[in-house]
Short mmCIF file of C-alpha atoms and ligand atoms in Angstrom, two decimals:
data_model
loop_
_atom_site.label_atom_id
_atom_site.label_comp_id
_atom_site.label_asym_id
_atom_site.label_seq_id
_atom_site.Cartn_x
_atom_site.Cartn_y
_atom_site.Cartn_z
CA UNK V 869 -28.01 -11.39 -4.02
CA UNK V 870 -31.96 -9.91 -3.87
CA UNK V 871 -31.99 -5.80 -3.63
CA UNK V 872 -30.99 -4.00 -0.46
CA UNK V 873 -33.55 -1.92 0.83
CA UNK V 874 -32.11 -1.85 4.52
CA UNK V 875 -28.93 -2.16 6.12
CA UNK V 876 -27.27 -2.28 9.69
CA UNK V 877 -24.08 -0.75 10.61
CA UNK V 878 -22.18 -1.36 13.84
CA UNK V 879 -18.85 -1.08 15.44
CA UNK V 880 -17.15 -3.74 17.15
CA UNK V 881 -14.08 -4.20 19.81
CA UNK V 882 -11.72 -1.64 20.36
CA UNK V 883 -12.57 1.65 19.05
CA UNK V 884 -10.17 3.55 16.84
CA UNK V 885 -9.98 7.23 15.75
CA UNK V 886 -12.12 7.68 11.85
CA UNK V 887 -14.62 4.45 13.35
CA UNK V 888 -17.10 7.84 13.08
CA UNK V 889 -16.03 8.47 9.57
CA UNK V 890 -16.70 5.33 8.55
CA UNK V 891 -20.96 4.63 10.19
CA UNK V 892 -21.28 8.25 8.62
CA UNK V 893 -20.05 7.38 5.13
CA UNK V 894 -22.14 3.79 5.28
CA UNK V 895 -25.16 6.26 6.13
CA UNK V 896 -24.95 8.46 3.43
CA UNK V 897 -23.77 6.01 0.89
CA UNK V 898 -26.69 4.34 1.85
CA UNK V 899 -29.18 7.26 1.43
CA UNK V 900 -28.06 7.64 -1.77
CA UNK V 901 -28.17 4.85 -3.22
CA UNK V 902 -31.83 4.61 -1.89
CA UNK V 903 -31.45 2.02 1.09
CA UNK V 904 -32.14 2.10 4.59
CA UNK V 905 -29.55 2.87 7.84
CA UNK V 906 -30.15 1.28 10.79
CA UNK V 907 -27.21 1.79 13.36
CA UNK V 908 -26.75 -1.20 15.56
CA UNK V 909 -25.35 -0.28 18.94
CA UNK V 910 -22.38 -1.65 20.65
CA UNK V 911 -21.61 -3.82 18.23
CA UNK V 912 -22.84 -7.63 17.81
CA UNK V 913 -24.15 -7.76 21.81
CA UNK V 914 -26.94 -4.50 20.09
CA UNK V 915 -27.98 -7.29 17.59
CA UNK V 916 -28.38 -9.74 20.06
CA UNK V 917 -30.18 -7.12 22.14
CA UNK V 918 -32.51 -5.46 19.66
CA UNK V 919 -30.62 -2.23 20.44
CA UNK V 920 -30.56 0.25 17.52
CA UNK V 921 -31.62 3.46 15.90
CA UNK V 922 -31.70 5.41 12.92
CA UNK V 923 -29.73 6.90 11.05
CA UNK V 924 -30.28 9.65 8.28
CA UNK V 925 -27.87 12.26 6.51
CA UNK V 926 -28.53 14.73 8.80
CA UNK V 927 -28.02 12.24 12.05
CA UNK V 928 -24.47 11.53 11.10
CA UNK V 929 -23.84 15.37 10.60
CA UNK V 930 -20.82 17.19 12.19
CA UNK V 931 -19.26 13.38 13.08
CA UNK V 932 -16.44 12.98 10.46
CA UNK V 933 -13.73 15.17 13.10
CA UNK V 934 -15.13 13.20 16.10
CA UNK V 935 -12.77 9.79 17.96
CA UNK V 936 -14.52 6.84 19.55
CA UNK V 937 -17.79 5.73 17.93
CA UNK V 938 -21.19 7.36 17.94
CA UNK V 939 -22.65 3.66 17.90
CA UNK V 940 -20.70 2.55 21.29
CA UNK V 941 -18.72 -0.71 20.73
CA UNK V 942 -18.76 -4.16 22.69
CA UNK V 943 -16.73 -7.03 22.96
CA UNK V 944 -19.62 -8.94 22.91
CA UNK V 945 -19.12 -12.79 24.96
CA UNK V 946 -23.10 -13.65 24.59
CA UNK V 947 -22.57 -13.75 20.45
CA UNK V 948 -19.44 -16.18 21.23
CA UNK V 949 -22.58 -18.88 21.91
CA UNK V 950 -25.31 -20.40 19.09
CA UNK V 951 -27.94 -18.88 21.46
CA UNK V 952 -26.58 -15.04 21.27
CA UNK V 953 -25.84 -15.72 17.48
CA UNK V 954 -29.75 -16.98 16.98
CA UNK V 955 -30.61 -14.37 18.70
CA UNK V 956 -29.13 -11.70 16.25
CA UNK V 957 -29.94 -13.36 13.38
CA UNK V 958 -33.79 -12.94 14.45
CA UNK V 959 -33.19 -8.98 15.26
CA UNK V 960 -31.87 -9.27 11.55
CA UNK V 961 -34.77 -10.26 10.61
CA UNK V 962 -37.42 -8.18 12.52
CA UNK V 963 -35.42 -4.89 11.65
CA UNK V 964 -35.51 -6.50 7.38
CA UNK V 965 -31.97 -5.74 7.68
CA UNK V 966 -30.60 -7.40 4.06
CA UNK V 967 -27.08 -6.98 5.64
CA UNK V 968 -24.68 -5.76 7.80
CA UNK V 969 -21.24 -3.29 7.26
CA UNK V 970 -19.21 -4.25 10.70
CA UNK V 971 -16.66 -1.89 10.99
CA UNK V 972 -13.95 -3.49 13.81
CA UNK V 973 -10.86 -5.77 13.44
CA UNK V 974 -10.05 -9.41 13.43
CA UNK V 975 -12.49 -10.52 16.35
CA UNK V 976 -15.29 -8.26 14.44
CA UNK V 977 -14.84 -10.01 10.78
CA UNK V 978 -15.07 -13.16 13.48
CA UNK V 979 -18.12 -12.30 14.15
CA UNK V 980 -18.70 -11.57 10.78
CA UNK V 981 -17.85 -14.83 9.48
CA UNK V 982 -20.72 -16.03 11.92
CA UNK V 983 -23.54 -14.13 10.81
CA UNK V 984 -22.87 -14.60 6.78
CA UNK V 985 -22.79 -18.16 8.08
CA UNK V 986 -26.09 -18.05 9.37
CA UNK V 987 -27.26 -16.74 6.25
CA UNK V 988 -26.88 -12.69 7.08
CA UNK V 989 -24.63 -11.21 4.51
CA UNK V 990 -22.16 -8.99 5.80
CA UNK V 991 -19.47 -6.63 4.44
CA UNK V 992 -16.34 -5.46 7.09
CA UNK V 993 -14.17 -2.12 7.38
CA UNK V 994 -11.04 -3.05 9.08
CA UNK V 995 -10.58 -0.37 12.05
CA UNK V 996 -8.11 -0.60 14.35
CA UNK V 997 -4.98 1.15 15.89
CA UNK V 998 -3.10 -2.11 16.10
CA UNK V 999 -2.47 -2.77 12.03
CA UNK V 1000 -2.65 -6.21 12.17
CA UNK V 1001 -5.35 -7.52 9.50
CA UNK V 1002 -3.88 -9.73 7.23
CA UNK V 1003 -5.90 -9.14 4.09
CA UNK V 1004 -5.56 -5.03 4.13
CA UNK V 1005 -2.32 -2.75 4.59
CA UNK V 1006 -3.85 -0.12 6.32
CA UNK V 1007 -6.72 -0.33 9.17
CA UNK V 1008 -8.60 2.87 10.10
CA UNK V 1009 -7.25 4.54 13.18
CA UNK V 1010 -3.71 3.50 13.28
CA UNK V 1011 -2.11 7.01 11.69
CA UNK V 1012 -3.76 8.90 14.05
CA UNK V 1013 -2.49 6.27 16.89
CA UNK V 1014 0.79 6.91 16.00
CA UNK V 1015 0.22 11.06 15.85
CA UNK V 1016 -0.37 10.67 19.55
CA UNK V 1017 1.86 8.35 20.33
CA UNK V 1018 4.82 10.73 19.21
CA UNK V 1019 3.38 13.58 20.31
CA UNK V 1020 3.27 12.02 23.75
CA UNK V 1021 6.76 10.93 23.21
CA UNK V 1022 7.95 14.08 21.92
CA UNK V 1023 6.76 15.77 25.05
CA UNK V 1024 8.65 13.33 27.31
CA UNK V 1025 11.74 13.53 25.49
CA UNK V 1026 11.62 17.12 26.38
CA UNK V 1027 11.74 16.68 30.22
CA UNK V 1028 13.87 13.25 29.60
CA UNK V 1029 16.94 15.43 27.91
CA UNK V 1030 16.49 17.70 30.53
CA UNK V 1031 17.01 15.77 33.78
CA UNK V 1032 19.07 13.21 31.79
CA UNK V 1033 17.25 10.01 32.00
CA UNK V 1034 16.07 7.28 30.37
CA UNK V 1035 12.52 6.38 29.42
CA UNK V 1036 10.92 3.49 28.80
CA UNK V 1037 7.55 3.94 26.65
CA UNK V 1038 4.92 1.28 26.56
CA UNK V 1039 2.40 1.80 23.53
CA UNK V 1040 -0.61 -0.55 22.81
CA UNK V 1041 -0.69 -2.92 19.56
CA UNK V 1042 -2.23 -6.37 20.76
CA UNK V 1043 -0.02 -8.94 19.37
CA UNK V 1044 2.00 -7.48 16.87
CA UNK V 1045 4.17 -3.99 16.63
CA UNK V 1046 3.34 -2.45 13.72
CA UNK V 1047 3.01 0.51 16.10
CA UNK V 1048 5.72 0.46 17.97
CA UNK V 1049 8.05 0.39 15.03
CA UNK V 1050 6.50 3.13 13.31
CA UNK V 1051 6.17 5.08 16.60
CA UNK V 1052 9.86 4.28 17.06
CA UNK V 1053 11.22 5.58 14.16
CA UNK V 1054 9.06 8.60 14.09
CA UNK V 1055 10.88 9.43 17.30
CA UNK V 1056 14.20 8.78 16.99
CA UNK V 1057 13.76 5.88 20.20
CA UNK V 1058 17.05 4.35 21.57
CA UNK V 1059 15.66 0.55 20.86
CA UNK V 1060 12.23 -0.56 20.26
CA UNK V 1061 11.08 -3.53 21.45
CA UNK V 1062 8.27 -5.81 18.72
CA UNK V 1063 7.12 -9.27 19.77
CA UNK V 1064 8.38 -10.05 15.90
CA UNK V 1065 11.67 -9.54 16.93
CA UNK V 1066 13.53 -11.76 19.53
CA UNK V 1067 14.86 -9.85 21.97
CA UNK V 1068 18.11 -10.07 23.40
CA UNK V 1069 18.10 -8.06 25.98
CA UNK V 1070 22.21 -7.13 26.28
CA UNK V 1071 22.85 -6.48 22.73
CA UNK V 1072 19.23 -4.73 21.90
CA UNK V 1073 18.93 -2.82 25.01
CA UNK V 1074 21.95 -2.61 27.24
CA UNK V 1075 24.46 -2.00 24.49
CA UNK V 1076 22.15 0.16 22.96
CA UNK V 1077 22.06 2.07 25.87
CA UNK V 1078 25.95 2.15 26.54
CA UNK V 1079 26.58 2.84 22.49
CA UNK V 1080 24.51 5.65 22.48
CA UNK V 1081 25.87 7.16 25.93
CA UNK V 1082 29.51 6.55 24.60
CA UNK V 1083 29.13 8.67 21.70
CA UNK V 1084 27.38 11.59 24.08
CA UNK V 1085 23.64 11.36 24.62
CA UNK V 1086 22.61 11.81 27.97
CA UNK V 1087 18.93 10.56 27.55
CA UNK V 1088 17.49 7.76 25.97
CA UNK V 1089 14.02 6.53 24.64
CA UNK V 1090 13.23 2.87 24.69
CA UNK V 1091 10.17 1.84 23.01
CA UNK V 1092 8.33 -1.29 23.86
CA UNK V 1093 5.04 -2.98 22.22
CA UNK V 1094 3.01 -4.27 24.69
CA UNK V 1095 3.22 -7.44 22.76
CA UNK V 1096 6.85 -7.13 23.40
CA UNK V 1097 7.07 -7.25 27.25
CA UNK V 1098 6.29 -5.25 30.15
CA UNK V 1099 7.88 -1.53 30.31
CA UNK V 1100 8.31 -1.73 34.12
CA UNK V 1101 9.63 -5.08 33.52
CA UNK V 1102 12.04 -3.53 31.20
CA UNK V 1103 13.00 -0.69 33.43
CA UNK V 1104 13.73 -3.16 36.56
CA UNK V 1105 16.69 -5.19 33.96
CA UNK V 1106 17.42 -1.62 32.64
CA UNK V 1107 18.20 -0.48 36.48
CA UNK V 1108 19.67 -3.66 37.67
CA UNK V 1109 21.85 -4.09 33.80
CA UNK V 1110 23.04 -0.71 34.99
CA UNK V 1111 22.12 0.61 37.37
CA UNK V 1112 20.11 3.66 36.31
CA UNK V 1113 16.61 4.74 36.99
CA UNK V 1114 14.10 4.60 34.05
CA UNK V 1115 10.90 5.93 34.36
CA UNK V 1116 8.30 4.41 32.67
CA UNK V 1117 5.20 5.74 31.11
CA UNK V 1118 2.46 3.25 29.44
CA UNK V 1119 0.91 5.58 27.16
CA UNK V 1120 -2.75 3.05 27.29
CA UNK V 1121 -5.61 4.06 25.83
CA UNK V 1122 -5.20 7.44 25.34
CA UNK V 1123 -3.78 5.88 21.96
CA UNK V 1124 -7.21 4.98 20.87
CA UNK V 1125 -8.55 8.64 21.30
CA UNK V 1126 -9.03 12.53 19.74
CA UNK V 1127 -10.09 13.50 16.24
CA UNK V 1128 -8.57 11.22 13.20
CA UNK V 1129 -6.49 12.61 10.94
CA UNK V 1130 -6.74 13.48 7.46
CA UNK V 1131 -5.42 9.77 6.70
CA UNK V 1132 -7.67 8.19 8.74
CA UNK V 1133 -10.90 9.94 8.11
CA UNK V 1134 -10.48 9.72 4.10
CA UNK V 1135 -9.90 6.10 4.38
CA UNK V 1136 -12.53 5.35 6.54
CA UNK V 1137 -15.22 7.22 3.81
CA UNK V 1138 -14.22 5.63 1.14
CA UNK V 1139 -14.42 2.20 2.92
CA UNK V 1140 -17.19 2.74 4.42
CA UNK V 1141 -18.76 4.58 0.45
CA UNK V 1142 -17.21 0.92 -0.81
CA UNK V 1143 -18.34 -1.22 1.70
CA UNK V 1144 -21.95 -0.20 0.57
CA UNK V 1145 -21.82 0.28 -3.01
CA UNK V 1146 -20.68 -4.18 -2.25
CA UNK V 1147 -24.39 -4.20 -0.99
CA UNK V 1148 -25.88 -2.23 -3.89
CA UNK V 1149 -24.34 -4.35 -6.58
CA UNK V 1150 -25.15 -7.07 -5.47
CA UNK V 1151 -22.23 -8.79 -3.19
CA UNK V 1152 -21.21 -9.70 0.14
CA UNK V 1153 -18.99 -11.57 3.07
CA UNK V 1154 -16.59 -9.42 2.01
CA UNK V 1155 -13.58 -7.75 3.53
CA UNK V 1156 -12.79 -3.89 2.18
CA UNK V 1157 -9.42 -3.78 2.47
CA UNK V 1158 -6.48 -1.42 1.30
CA UNK V 1159 -3.76 -2.66 -0.90
CA UNK V 1160 -1.07 -0.55 -2.80
CA UNK V 1161 -3.42 2.71 -2.70
CA UNK V 1162 -6.62 0.63 -4.07
CA UNK V 1163 -9.77 -0.80 -2.80
CA UNK V 1164 -10.05 -4.38 -3.09
CA UNK V 1165 -12.62 -7.12 -1.95
CA UNK V 1166 -11.29 -10.18 -0.09
CA UNK V 1167 -13.49 -13.17 0.72
CA UNK V 1168 -13.86 -12.63 4.94
CA UNK V 1169 -13.30 -16.14 5.13
CA UNK V 1170 -9.63 -15.83 3.26
CA UNK V 1171 -9.47 -12.21 4.37
CA UNK V 1172 -9.18 -14.38 8.26
CA UNK V 1173 -6.18 -16.89 6.75
CA UNK V 1174 -3.65 -14.05 6.03
CA UNK V 1175 -0.83 -12.85 8.01
CA UNK V 1176 0.55 -9.54 7.96
CA UNK V 1177 4.44 -9.63 8.63
CA UNK V 1178 5.69 -6.23 10.08
CA UNK V 1179 8.16 -4.95 7.68
CA UNK V 1180 11.55 -6.07 9.07
CA UNK V 1181 13.84 -3.88 6.85
CA UNK V 1182 12.13 -0.99 8.93
CA UNK V 1183 13.65 -2.79 11.84
CA UNK V 1184 17.12 -2.58 10.17
CA UNK V 1185 16.04 0.49 9.42
CA UNK V 1186 15.32 1.45 13.20
CA UNK V 1187 18.92 -0.01 13.82
CA UNK V 1188 21.10 2.72 11.39
CA UNK V 1189 19.25 5.31 13.09
CA UNK V 1190 21.67 4.39 16.13
CA UNK V 1191 24.33 6.10 17.12
CA UNK V 1192 27.33 5.09 18.76
CA UNK V 1193 29.52 1.86 17.80
CA UNK V 1194 29.12 0.94 13.85
CA UNK V 1195 27.44 -1.94 13.23
CA UNK V 1196 27.39 -4.33 10.03
CA UNK V 1197 23.72 -3.50 9.08
CA UNK V 1198 22.36 -7.24 8.99
CA UNK V 1199 20.01 -7.64 6.02
O1 F6P Y 734 -7.08 -3.64 19.31
C1 F6P Y 734 -6.84 -2.23 20.46
C2 F6P Y 734 -6.12 -2.76 21.71
O2 F6P Y 734 -6.30 -1.33 21.56
C3 F6P Y 734 -4.74 -3.32 21.65
O3 F6P Y 734 -3.96 -2.51 20.93
C4 F6P Y 734 -5.15 -3.16 22.85
O4 F6P Y 734 -4.34 -4.69 23.14
C5 F6P Y 734 -6.77 -3.70 23.32
O5 F6P Y 734 -7.21 -3.10 22.41
C6 F6P Y 734 -6.97 -3.49 24.89
O6 F6P Y 734 -8.24 -3.80 24.51
P1 F6P Y 734 -9.52 -2.79 25.95
O7 F6P Y 734 -9.87 -1.75 25.36
O8 F6P Y 734 -10.58 -4.12 26.10
O9 F6P Y 734 -8.68 -2.64 27.27
#
């Protein structure tokens, strides 16, 4: 690869806490590696519309602790078309961008792959609260989102306890249950429903509430991953089965906001740094991933093929924390 003098950086797809820390790391590492850094606004749509801002070490100052993304984000329909992608390549050439750092989730990486096939080198940085990217143990924003959900659910528990109620809380995660299961374990949920585990409503919800009640509990917390069903529907079914009137909370986009915590700032900074170093050292078309604490580069195509499975031992651990009837823990 030719020596890189100028790169672009964009954030795409759903935002996540720590994206700004990654943008900052990319801009500062670029400048300190003798490259110019151009911020592309509104994801791939910004490449199509030539919507950019020049970044330097100072302009990315005071962004480390800010949630959201200073570059804005979008899910570009135009980029899904050949015409749109060609326009994006034209913008890269017109701006003299020799590489793009694309920060986001799997949709972002599919876009990155398309761009790389058209001759623009790309390095991906995984950032999504869903933590559902196959090639990496961790995605930027997951820990902060878990903590936000936990803080909200702890507050709910206070009032559920006072009123001796059942709460059904829906958390994000798209088609994956990572957020729900981590959060469910951390709040001591009565039951956690995730898409990766087929839901047996009687066994996984009704009997859990009944057992908990028999053990002396008078309030119950059911955590539902959005991919496993709707909290409203689960609430209705609980009402129809045992006559309780659960209160429903959909945490929604609140989980995506807020200042990134230590893990997300630190991980985003390391990933942003290594993304630029990959370009500086003549590599591209890869995703920066964490594997057992270390940073590795995975070729984009391979990265997109990798699948990540919910660790079912965590599901069993959640089950093992339940009070009431003694159950045999199935391995
Ligand atoms: O991928 C991140 C995520 O927050 C998912 O958890 C959720 O399903 C989706 O984005 C929501 O997307 P939008 O912001 O378009 O409503």
